[in-house]
PDB file of C-alpha atoms and ligand atoms in Angstrom:
ATOM      1  CA  UNK Y   1     -29.743 -20.921  -7.439  1.00 44.00           C
ATOM      2  CA  UNK Y   2     -29.613 -21.865 -11.230  1.00 42.00           C
ATOM      3  CA  UNK Y   3     -30.379 -18.610 -12.820  1.00 47.00           C
ATOM      4  CA  UNK Y   4     -27.499 -16.273 -14.070  1.00 48.00           C
ATOM      5  CA  UNK Y   5     -29.115 -13.176 -15.696  1.00 47.00           C
ATOM      6  CA  UNK Y   6     -25.869 -11.670 -17.030  1.00 52.00           C
ATOM      7  CA  UNK Y   7     -22.784 -12.709 -19.079  1.00 74.00           C
ATOM      8  CA  UNK Y   8     -20.189 -11.792 -16.176  1.00 88.00           C
ATOM      9  CA  UNK Y   9     -17.611 -14.434 -15.591  1.00 95.00           C
ATOM     10  CA  UNK Y  10     -18.513 -16.235 -12.288  1.00 97.00           C
ATOM     11  CA  UNK Y  11     -15.390 -14.883 -10.879  1.00 98.00           C
ATOM     12  CA  UNK Y  12     -15.041 -12.820  -7.775  1.00 98.00           C
ATOM     13  CA  UNK Y  13     -11.540 -11.679  -6.350  1.00 98.00           C
ATOM     14  CA  UNK Y  14     -11.102 -10.592  -2.784  1.00 98.00           C
ATOM     15  CA  UNK Y  15      -7.599  -8.463  -2.165  1.00 97.00           C
ATOM     16  CA  UNK Y  16      -6.147  -6.926   0.785  1.00 95.00           C
ATOM     17  CA  UNK Y  17      -3.205  -6.383   3.504  1.00 93.00           C
ATOM     18  CA  UNK Y  18      -2.610  -9.727   5.609  1.00 87.00           C
ATOM     19  CA  UNK Y  19      -4.813 -10.584   8.369  1.00 88.00           C
ATOM     20  CA  UNK Y  20      -7.678  -8.187   7.057  1.00 92.00           C
ATOM     21  CA  UNK Y  21     -10.275 -11.132   6.918  1.00 93.00           C
ATOM     22  CA  UNK Y  22     -10.077 -11.991   3.173  1.00 94.00           C
ATOM     23  CA  UNK Y  23      -9.993 -15.772   3.735  1.00 93.00           C
ATOM     24  CA  UNK Y  24     -12.717 -16.035   6.428  1.00 94.00           C
ATOM     25  CA  UNK Y  25     -14.748 -13.425   3.946  1.00 97.00           C
ATOM     26  CA  UNK Y  26     -14.008 -15.406   0.818  1.00 97.00           C
ATOM     27  CA  UNK Y  27     -14.907 -18.833   2.510  1.00 97.00           C
ATOM     28  CA  UNK Y  28     -17.950 -17.435   3.627  1.00 97.00           C
ATOM     29  CA  UNK Y  29     -19.227 -15.779   0.359  1.00 97.00           C
ATOM     30  CA  UNK Y  30     -18.114 -18.869  -1.854  1.00 97.00           C
ATOM     31  CA  UNK Y  31     -20.146 -20.953   0.707  1.00 97.00           C
ATOM     32  CA  UNK Y  32     -23.354 -18.951   0.453  1.00 97.00           C
ATOM     33  CA  UNK Y  33     -22.886 -19.001  -3.129  1.00 97.00           C
ATOM     34  CA  UNK Y  34     -22.367 -22.784  -3.549  1.00 96.00           C
ATOM     35  CA  UNK Y  35     -19.154 -21.265  -5.507  1.00 97.00           C
ATOM     36  CA  UNK Y  36     -15.435 -22.707  -5.094  1.00 97.00           C
ATOM     37  CA  UNK Y  37     -13.098 -21.072  -2.815  1.00 98.00           C
ATOM     38  CA  UNK Y  38      -9.520 -20.357  -3.796  1.00 98.00           C
ATOM     39  CA  UNK Y  39      -6.757 -18.698  -1.414  1.00 97.00           C
ATOM     40  CA  UNK Y  40      -4.031 -17.873  -3.471  1.00 97.00           C
ATOM     41  CA  UNK Y  41      -1.733 -17.482  -0.696  1.00 95.00           C
ATOM     42  CA  UNK Y  42      -1.198 -21.421  -0.725  1.00 97.00           C
ATOM     43  CA  UNK Y  43       0.762 -21.044  -3.868  1.00 98.00           C
ATOM     44  CA  UNK Y  44       3.649 -18.674  -2.422  1.00 97.00           C
ATOM     45  CA  UNK Y  45       3.295 -20.866   0.929  1.00 97.00           C
ATOM     46  CA  UNK Y  46       3.699 -24.005  -0.951  1.00 98.00           C
ATOM     47  CA  UNK Y  47       6.462 -22.908  -3.136  1.00 98.00           C
ATOM     48  CA  UNK Y  48       8.370 -21.557   0.070  1.00 98.00           C
ATOM     49  CA  UNK Y  49       8.066 -24.721   1.702  1.00 97.00           C
ATOM     50  CA  UNK Y  50       9.580 -26.738  -1.124  1.00 97.00           C
ATOM     51  CA  UNK Y  51      12.267 -24.068  -1.770  1.00 97.00           C
ATOM     52  CA  UNK Y  52      13.082 -24.222   2.327  1.00 96.00           C
ATOM     53  CA  UNK Y  53      13.151 -28.037   2.460  1.00 94.00           C
ATOM     54  CA  UNK Y  54      15.617 -27.977  -0.807  1.00 95.00           C
ATOM     55  CA  UNK Y  55      17.570 -25.377   0.674  1.00 96.00           C
ATOM     56  CA  UNK Y  56      17.257 -23.283  -2.621  1.00 96.00           C
ATOM     57  CA  UNK Y  57      17.270 -19.522  -2.789  1.00 94.00           C
ATOM     58  CA  UNK Y  58      17.765 -18.385  -6.103  1.00 96.00           C
ATOM     59  CA  UNK Y  59      14.894 -16.970  -7.873  1.00 97.00           C
ATOM     60  CA  UNK Y  60      15.381 -18.569 -11.255  1.00 97.00           C
ATOM     61  CA  UNK Y  61      15.807 -22.091  -9.322  1.00 97.00           C
ATOM     62  CA  UNK Y  62      12.876 -21.657  -7.225  1.00 97.00           C
ATOM     63  CA  UNK Y  63      10.824 -20.875 -10.378  1.00 97.00           C
ATOM     64  CA  UNK Y  64      12.119 -23.886 -11.634  1.00 97.00           C
ATOM     65  CA  UNK Y  65      10.911 -25.899  -8.907  1.00 96.00           C
ATOM     66  CA  UNK Y  66       7.101 -24.976  -9.707  1.00 97.00           C
ATOM     67  CA  UNK Y  67       7.563 -26.414 -13.445  1.00 95.00           C
ATOM     68  CA  UNK Y  68       9.396 -29.966 -12.297  1.00 96.00           C
ATOM     69  CA  UNK Y  69       8.117 -30.796  -8.542  1.00 96.00           C
ATOM     70  CA  UNK Y  70       5.213 -33.041  -8.188  1.00 97.00           C
ATOM     71  CA  UNK Y  71       2.575 -30.905  -6.541  1.00 98.00           C
ATOM     72  CA  UNK Y  72      -0.876 -29.311  -6.988  1.00 97.00           C
ATOM     73  CA  UNK Y  73      -3.334 -27.034  -5.086  1.00 98.00           C
ATOM     74  CA  UNK Y  74      -6.931 -28.702  -4.650  1.00 97.00           C
ATOM     75  CA  UNK Y  75     -10.036 -26.923  -3.910  1.00 97.00           C
ATOM     76  CA  UNK Y  76     -11.886 -28.621  -1.039  1.00 85.00           C
ATOM     77  CA  UNK Y  77     -15.151 -27.316   0.126  1.00 75.00           C
ATOM     78  CA  UNK Y  78     -13.683 -24.885   2.770  1.00 83.00           C
ATOM     79  CA  UNK Y  79     -10.090 -25.428   2.294  1.00 90.00           C
ATOM     80  CA  UNK Y  80      -7.518 -24.492  -0.335  1.00 96.00           C
ATOM     81  CA  UNK Y  81      -4.886 -27.690  -0.053  1.00 97.00           C
ATOM     82  CA  UNK Y  82      -1.528 -28.084  -1.045  1.00 98.00           C
ATOM     83  CA  UNK Y  83      -0.556 -31.856  -2.100  1.00 98.00           C
ATOM     84  CA  UNK Y  84       3.097 -32.462  -2.464  1.00 97.00           C
ATOM     85  CA  UNK Y  85       4.157 -36.043  -3.775  1.00 97.00           C
ATOM     86  CA  UNK Y  86       0.455 -37.003  -2.990  1.00 97.00           C
ATOM     87  CA  UNK Y  87       0.540 -35.893   0.409  1.00 97.00           C
ATOM     88  CA  UNK Y  88      -1.527 -33.021   2.136  1.00 97.00           C
ATOM     89  CA  UNK Y  89       0.768 -30.616   3.784  1.00 97.00           C
ATOM     90  CA  UNK Y  90      -1.480 -27.890   3.770  1.00 97.00           C
ATOM     91  CA  UNK Y  91      -0.737 -27.278   7.673  1.00 96.00           C
ATOM     92  CA  UNK Y  92       2.676 -27.415   6.985  1.00 96.00           C
ATOM     93  CA  UNK Y  93       2.681 -24.159   5.000  1.00 97.00           C
ATOM     94  CA  UNK Y  94       0.990 -21.854   7.466  1.00 93.00           C
ATOM     95  CA  UNK Y  95       3.821 -21.518   9.763  1.00 91.00           C
ATOM     96  CA  UNK Y  96       5.965 -18.404  10.516  1.00 83.00           C
ATOM     97  CA  UNK Y  97       8.962 -19.848   9.001  1.00 86.00           C
ATOM     98  CA  UNK Y  98       7.019 -20.174   5.726  1.00 94.00           C
ATOM     99  CA  UNK Y  99       5.280 -16.945   6.190  1.00 88.00           C
ATOM    100  CA  UNK Y 100       8.184 -15.143   5.917  1.00 86.00           C
ATOM    101  CA  UNK Y 101      10.030 -16.924   3.202  1.00 92.00           C
ATOM    102  CA  UNK Y 102       6.760 -16.836   1.132  1.00 94.00           C
ATOM    103  CA  UNK Y 103       6.539 -12.994   1.460  1.00 87.00           C
ATOM    104  CA  UNK Y 104      10.319 -12.777   0.428  1.00 90.00           C
ATOM    105  CA  UNK Y 105       9.471 -14.974  -2.787  1.00 92.00           C
ATOM    106  CA  UNK Y 106       6.240 -13.472  -3.195  1.00 92.00           C
ATOM    107  CA  UNK Y 107       8.683 -10.428  -4.596  1.00 91.00           C
ATOM    108  CA  UNK Y 108      10.540 -12.881  -7.062  1.00 95.00           C
ATOM    109  CA  UNK Y 109       8.751 -11.865 -10.531  1.00 96.00           C
ATOM    110  CA  UNK Y 110       9.830 -15.260 -12.005  1.00 97.00           C
ATOM    111  CA  UNK Y 111       8.093 -17.118  -9.328  1.00 97.00           C
ATOM    112  CA  UNK Y 112       4.937 -14.991 -10.109  1.00 97.00           C
ATOM    113  CA  UNK Y 113       5.072 -15.543 -13.514  1.00 97.00           C
ATOM    114  CA  UNK Y 114       5.521 -19.372 -13.116  1.00 98.00           C
ATOM    115  CA  UNK Y 115       2.413 -19.382 -11.352  1.00 98.00           C
ATOM    116  CA  UNK Y 116       0.377 -17.828 -12.749  1.00 98.00           C
ATOM    117  CA  UNK Y 117      -1.061 -20.525 -15.430  1.00 98.00           C
ATOM    118  CA  UNK Y 118      -1.912 -22.550 -12.157  1.00 98.00           C
ATOM    119  CA  UNK Y 119      -3.614 -20.081 -10.344  1.00 98.00           C
ATOM    120  CA  UNK Y 120      -5.843 -19.106 -13.758  1.00 98.00           C
ATOM    121  CA  UNK Y 121      -6.482 -23.034 -14.389  1.00 98.00           C
ATOM    122  CA  UNK Y 122      -8.205 -23.042 -10.638  1.00 98.00           C
ATOM    123  CA  UNK Y 123     -10.851 -20.699 -12.583  1.00 98.00           C
ATOM    124  CA  UNK Y 124     -11.016 -22.821 -15.682  1.00 97.00           C
ATOM    125  CA  UNK Y 125     -11.918 -25.743 -13.960  1.00 97.00           C
ATOM    126  CA  UNK Y 126     -14.508 -24.241 -12.044  1.00 96.00           C
ATOM    127  CA  UNK Y 127     -15.953 -21.692 -14.384  1.00 96.00           C
ATOM    128  CA  UNK Y 128     -19.506 -23.038 -14.505  1.00 95.00           C
ATOM    129  CA  UNK Y 129     -19.797 -23.457 -10.784  1.00 95.00           C
ATOM    130  CA  UNK Y 130     -18.135 -19.774 -10.144  1.00 97.00           C
ATOM    131  CA  UNK Y 131     -14.858 -19.095  -7.877  1.00 97.00           C
ATOM    132  CA  UNK Y 132     -14.307 -16.590  -5.101  1.00 98.00           C
ATOM    133  CA  UNK Y 133     -10.528 -16.262  -5.069  1.00 98.00           C
ATOM    134  CA  UNK Y 134      -8.335 -14.262  -2.381  1.00 97.00           C
ATOM    135  CA  UNK Y 135      -5.200 -12.566  -2.219  1.00 95.00           C
ATOM    136  CA  UNK Y 136      -3.290  -9.650  -3.308  1.00 93.00           C
ATOM    137  CA  UNK Y 137      -2.804  -9.447  -6.718  1.00 95.00           C
ATOM    138  CA  UNK Y 138      -6.330 -11.225  -7.795  1.00 97.00           C
ATOM    139  CA  UNK Y 139      -8.094  -8.254  -9.072  1.00 97.00           C
ATOM    140  CA  UNK Y 140      -5.312  -6.382 -10.796  1.00 97.00           C
ATOM    141  CA  UNK Y 141      -3.171  -9.106 -11.858  1.00 97.00           C
ATOM    142  CA  UNK Y 142      -4.178 -12.990 -11.685  1.00 98.00           C
ATOM    143  CA  UNK Y 143      -7.952 -12.522 -12.789  1.00 98.00           C
ATOM    144  CA  UNK Y 144      -8.275  -8.895 -14.229  1.00 97.00           C
ATOM    145  CA  UNK Y 145     -11.438 -10.499 -16.051  1.00 96.00           C
ATOM    146  CA  UNK Y 146     -13.365 -11.342 -12.813  1.00 97.00           C
ATOM    147  CA  UNK Y 147     -17.072 -10.451 -12.465  1.00 97.00           C
ATOM    148  CA  UNK Y 148     -16.824  -8.423  -9.324  1.00 97.00           C
ATOM    149  CA  UNK Y 149     -13.593  -7.043  -7.615  1.00 98.00           C
ATOM    150  CA  UNK Y 150     -13.759  -6.722  -3.757  1.00 98.00           C
ATOM    151  CA  UNK Y 151     -11.013  -5.019  -1.817  1.00 97.00           C
ATOM    152  CA  UNK Y 152     -10.864  -5.447   1.968  1.00 97.00           C
ATOM    153  CA  UNK Y 153      -9.133  -3.110   4.179  1.00 93.00           C
ATOM    154  CA  UNK Y 154      -9.086  -2.890   8.078  1.00 92.00           C
ATOM    155  CA  UNK Y 155      -6.803  -1.042  10.832  1.00 91.00           C
ATOM    156  CA  UNK Y 156      -3.613  -2.353  11.301  1.00 90.00           C
ATOM    157  CA  UNK Y 157      -4.198  -2.814  15.366  1.00 88.00           C
ATOM    158  CA  UNK Y 158      -7.440  -4.960  14.161  1.00 90.00           C
ATOM    159  CA  UNK Y 159      -5.397  -7.284  11.830  1.00 92.00           C
ATOM    160  CA  UNK Y 160      -2.799  -7.666  14.437  1.00 90.00           C
ATOM    161  CA  UNK Y 161      -5.527  -8.384  16.866  1.00 88.00           C
ATOM    162  CA  UNK Y 162      -6.910 -11.336  14.295  1.00 85.00           C
ATOM    163  CA  UNK Y 163      -3.476 -13.052  13.507  1.00 82.00           C
ATOM    164  CA  UNK Y 164      -2.790 -12.634  17.675  1.00 84.00           C
ATOM    165  CA  UNK Y 165      -6.105 -14.754  18.113  1.00 81.00           C
ATOM    166  CA  UNK Y 166      -5.002 -16.868  15.239  1.00 75.00           C
ATOM    167  CA  UNK Y 167      -1.685 -18.175  15.810  1.00 68.00           C
ATOM    168  CA  UNK Y 168      -1.107 -16.500  19.324  1.00 69.00           C
ATOM    169  CA  UNK Y 169       2.671 -17.755  19.504  1.00 72.00           C
ATOM    170  CA  UNK Y 170       4.003 -13.805  19.772  1.00 80.00           C
ATOM    171  CA  UNK Y 171       3.177 -10.902  21.244  1.00 85.00           C
ATOM    172  CA  UNK Y 172       1.088  -8.003  19.937  1.00 85.00           C
ATOM    173  CA  UNK Y 173       3.784  -5.608  19.510  1.00 86.00           C
ATOM    174  CA  UNK Y 174       5.952  -8.334  17.623  1.00 87.00           C
ATOM    175  CA  UNK Y 175       2.807  -9.023  15.500  1.00 87.00           C
ATOM    176  CA  UNK Y 176       2.396  -5.482  14.556  1.00 89.00           C
ATOM    177  CA  UNK Y 177       6.224  -5.216  13.434  1.00 89.00           C
ATOM    178  CA  UNK Y 178       6.039  -8.581  11.219  1.00 86.00           C
ATOM    179  CA  UNK Y 179       2.599  -7.101   9.597  1.00 88.00           C
ATOM    180  CA  UNK Y 180       4.423  -3.761   8.768  1.00 89.00           C
ATOM    181  CA  UNK Y 181       7.115  -5.522   7.340  1.00 87.00           C
ATOM    182  CA  UNK Y 182       4.703  -7.932   5.191  1.00 83.00           C
ATOM    183  CA  UNK Y 183       3.162  -4.711   4.333  1.00 88.00           C
ATOM    184  CA  UNK Y 184       6.133  -2.930   3.069  1.00 88.00           C
ATOM    185  CA  UNK Y 185       7.313  -6.124   0.724  1.00 84.00           C
ATOM    186  CA  UNK Y 186       3.581  -6.596  -0.402  1.00 85.00           C
ATOM    187  CA  UNK Y 187       2.754  -3.078  -1.106  1.00 91.00           C
ATOM    188  CA  UNK Y 188       6.509  -2.034  -2.715  1.00 90.00           C
ATOM    189  CA  UNK Y 189       7.393  -4.990  -4.660  1.00 87.00           C
ATOM    190  CA  UNK Y 190       7.884  -4.131  -8.246  1.00 89.00           C
ATOM    191  CA  UNK Y 191       6.000  -7.181  -9.880  1.00 92.00           C
ATOM    192  CA  UNK Y 192       2.170  -7.372  -8.798  1.00 91.00           C
ATOM    193  CA  UNK Y 193       2.403  -5.202  -5.700  1.00 91.00           C
ATOM    194  CA  UNK Y 194      -1.057  -4.954  -3.239  1.00 92.00           C
ATOM    195  CA  UNK Y 195      -3.167  -2.366  -4.973  1.00 94.00           C
ATOM    196  CA  UNK Y 196      -6.860  -1.682  -4.903  1.00 95.00           C
ATOM    197  CA  UNK Y 197      -8.036  -2.854  -8.099  1.00 96.00           C
ATOM    198  CA  UNK Y 198     -10.039  -0.023 -10.591  1.00 95.00           C
ATOM    199  CA  UNK Y 199     -13.859  -0.323  -9.811  1.00 94.00           C
ATOM    200  CA  UNK Y 200     -13.355  -2.201  -6.721  1.00 97.00           C
ATOM    201  CA  UNK Y 201     -16.280  -2.699  -4.100  1.00 97.00           C
ATOM    202  CA  UNK Y 202     -14.402  -1.342  -0.964  1.00 96.00           C
ATOM    203  CA  UNK Y 203     -15.180  -3.198   2.353  1.00 96.00           C
ATOM    204  CA  UNK Y 204     -13.856  -1.648   5.904  1.00 95.00           C
ATOM    205  CA  UNK Y 205     -13.554  -4.815   8.010  1.00 93.00           C
ATOM    206  CA  UNK Y 206     -13.190  -2.473  10.677  1.00 90.00           C
ATOM    207  CA  UNK Y 207     -16.849  -1.227  10.343  1.00 92.00           C
ATOM    208  CA  UNK Y 208     -19.021  -4.199  10.420  1.00 93.00           C
ATOM    209  CA  UNK Y 209     -19.505  -7.379  12.090  1.00 92.00           C
ATOM    210  CA  UNK Y 210     -18.790 -10.521  10.312  1.00 94.00           C
ATOM    211  CA  UNK Y 211     -21.953 -11.649   9.526  1.00 97.00           C
ATOM    212  CA  UNK Y 212     -22.800  -8.244   8.259  1.00 97.00           C
ATOM    213  CA  UNK Y 213     -19.853  -8.099   5.976  1.00 96.00           C
ATOM    214  CA  UNK Y 214     -20.739 -11.054   4.387  1.00 97.00           C
ATOM    215  CA  UNK Y 215     -24.083 -10.538   3.996  1.00 97.00           C
ATOM    216  CA  UNK Y 216     -22.991  -7.048   2.213  1.00 96.00           C
ATOM    217  CA  UNK Y 217     -20.747  -9.016   0.028  1.00 97.00           C
ATOM    218  CA  UNK Y 218     -23.172 -11.598  -0.690  1.00 97.00           C
ATOM    219  CA  UNK Y 219     -26.121  -8.992  -1.609  1.00 96.00           C
ATOM    220  CA  UNK Y 220     -23.670  -7.320  -3.898  1.00 96.00           C
ATOM    221  CA  UNK Y 221     -22.519 -10.232  -5.544  1.00 97.00           C
ATOM    222  CA  UNK Y 222     -26.321 -11.667  -6.194  1.00 96.00           C
ATOM    223  CA  UNK Y 223     -27.472  -8.760  -7.422  1.00 95.00           C
ATOM    224  CA  UNK Y 224     -24.511  -8.490 -10.166  1.00 95.00           C
ATOM    225  CA  UNK Y 225     -24.448 -12.089 -10.839  1.00 95.00           C
ATOM    226  CA  UNK Y 226     -28.204 -13.147 -10.558  1.00 93.00           C
ATOM    227  CA  UNK Y 227     -30.056 -10.333 -11.138  1.00 92.00           C
ATOM    228  CA  UNK Y 228     -27.732  -8.434 -13.379  1.00 84.00           C
ATOM    229  CA  UNK Y 229     -28.184  -5.217 -11.444  1.00 74.00           C
ATOM    230  CA  UNK Y 230     -24.663  -3.490 -10.897  1.00 70.00           C
ATOM    231  CA  UNK Y 231     -24.813   0.294 -10.971  1.00 58.00           C
ATOM    232  CA  UNK Y 232     -27.450   0.906  -8.577  1.00 50.00           C
ATOM    233  CA  UNK Y 233     -26.676   2.387  -5.189  1.00 48.00           C
ATOM    234  CA  UNK Y 234     -25.854  -0.291  -2.884  1.00 48.00           C
ATOM    235  CA  UNK Y 235     -28.606  -0.725  -0.060  1.00 45.00           C
ATOM    236  CA  UNK Y 236     -26.869  -2.230   2.810  1.00 41.00           C
TER     237      UNK Y 236
HETATM  238  O1   DC F 301      -2.590 -14.718   2.307  1.00 97.12           O
HETATM  239  P1   DC F 301      -1.344 -15.462   2.677  1.00 97.12           P
HETATM  240  O2   DC F 301      -0.747 -15.290   3.959  1.00 97.12           O
HETATM  241  O3   DC F 301      -1.695 -16.999   2.551  1.00 97.12           O
HETATM  242  O4   DC F 301      -0.265 -14.981   1.661  1.00 97.12           O
HETATM  243  C1   DC F 301       0.849 -15.915   1.824  1.00 97.12           C
HETATM  244  C2   DC F 301       2.073 -14.727   1.012  1.00 97.12           C
HETATM  245  O5   DC F 301       2.029 -14.777  -0.284  1.00 97.12           O
HETATM  246  C3   DC F 301       2.192 -13.306   1.400  1.00 97.12           C
HETATM  247  O6   DC F 301       3.314 -12.826   1.863  1.00 97.12           O
HETATM  248  C4   DC F 301       1.453 -12.590   0.629  1.00 97.12           C
HETATM  249  C5   DC F 301       1.764 -13.424  -0.655  1.00 97.12           C
HETATM  250  N1   DC F 301       0.705 -13.280  -1.755  1.00 97.12           N
HETATM  251  C6   DC F 301       0.793 -12.472  -2.945  1.00 97.12           C
HETATM  252  O7   DC F 301       2.046 -12.046  -2.933  1.00 97.12           O
HETATM  253  N2   DC F 301       0.045 -12.652  -3.761  1.00 97.12           N
HETATM  254  C7   DC F 301      -0.981 -13.378  -3.652  1.00 97.12           C
HETATM  255  N3   DC F 301      -1.917 -13.448  -4.470  1.00 97.12           N
HETATM  256  C8   DC F 301      -1.238 -14.045  -2.527  1.00 97.12           C
HETATM  257  C9   DC F 301      -0.243 -14.296  -1.389  1.00 97.12           C
END
């Protein structure tokens, strides 16, 4: 795939609520397009991990950590890694305690602002190859200039079942309660709340099997970036 027919930025954003399947969809889409993949949540998780391990809770101090600590996010084939002092600690940032704190500090404007240049840099470094980025505010705030914005929705019970099958440590009712709390935080925060980006291509994860969903996103992307066909009726 070496022909690009449009001048669109080779950047696709996929936003949506937690456990809607953004990571799986975006990772598979990036693979099919041979583009890089970025899960922006890892930034909040990594910073939450740093703040927890240093027992820092104040917004300004956490934001300061971002510019002073020795960390980086690296994009591997099918993994967004968080490296701290040269050690890959990605596994440690995907735990329930980090989940909770990441969601809280994602509401801190100073933290969001401090992370923006690092997130955008991921696109700058991969703009020739292309980047698929997933998160909550990728299409609205981090990458408003993306060539394609996808918004993934899914019913509460589908998301909770996904989360349970991924982690499995909590009963389903507890997962739903935690999920509702996290949704509230994501949707109602003052800075960069979870929103459907204007002009987004909306996919309801409950309406398709996984492969079908990836195919839909892939066809849309291929037509747009490689055939230069944007405004035609989408043919599934
Ligand atoms: O997608 P995730 O579960 O790895 O995200 C971790 C936390 O970071 C979650 O509480 C939502 C938040 N987040 C955010 O506020 N903005 C993003 N672009 C990505 C994640």
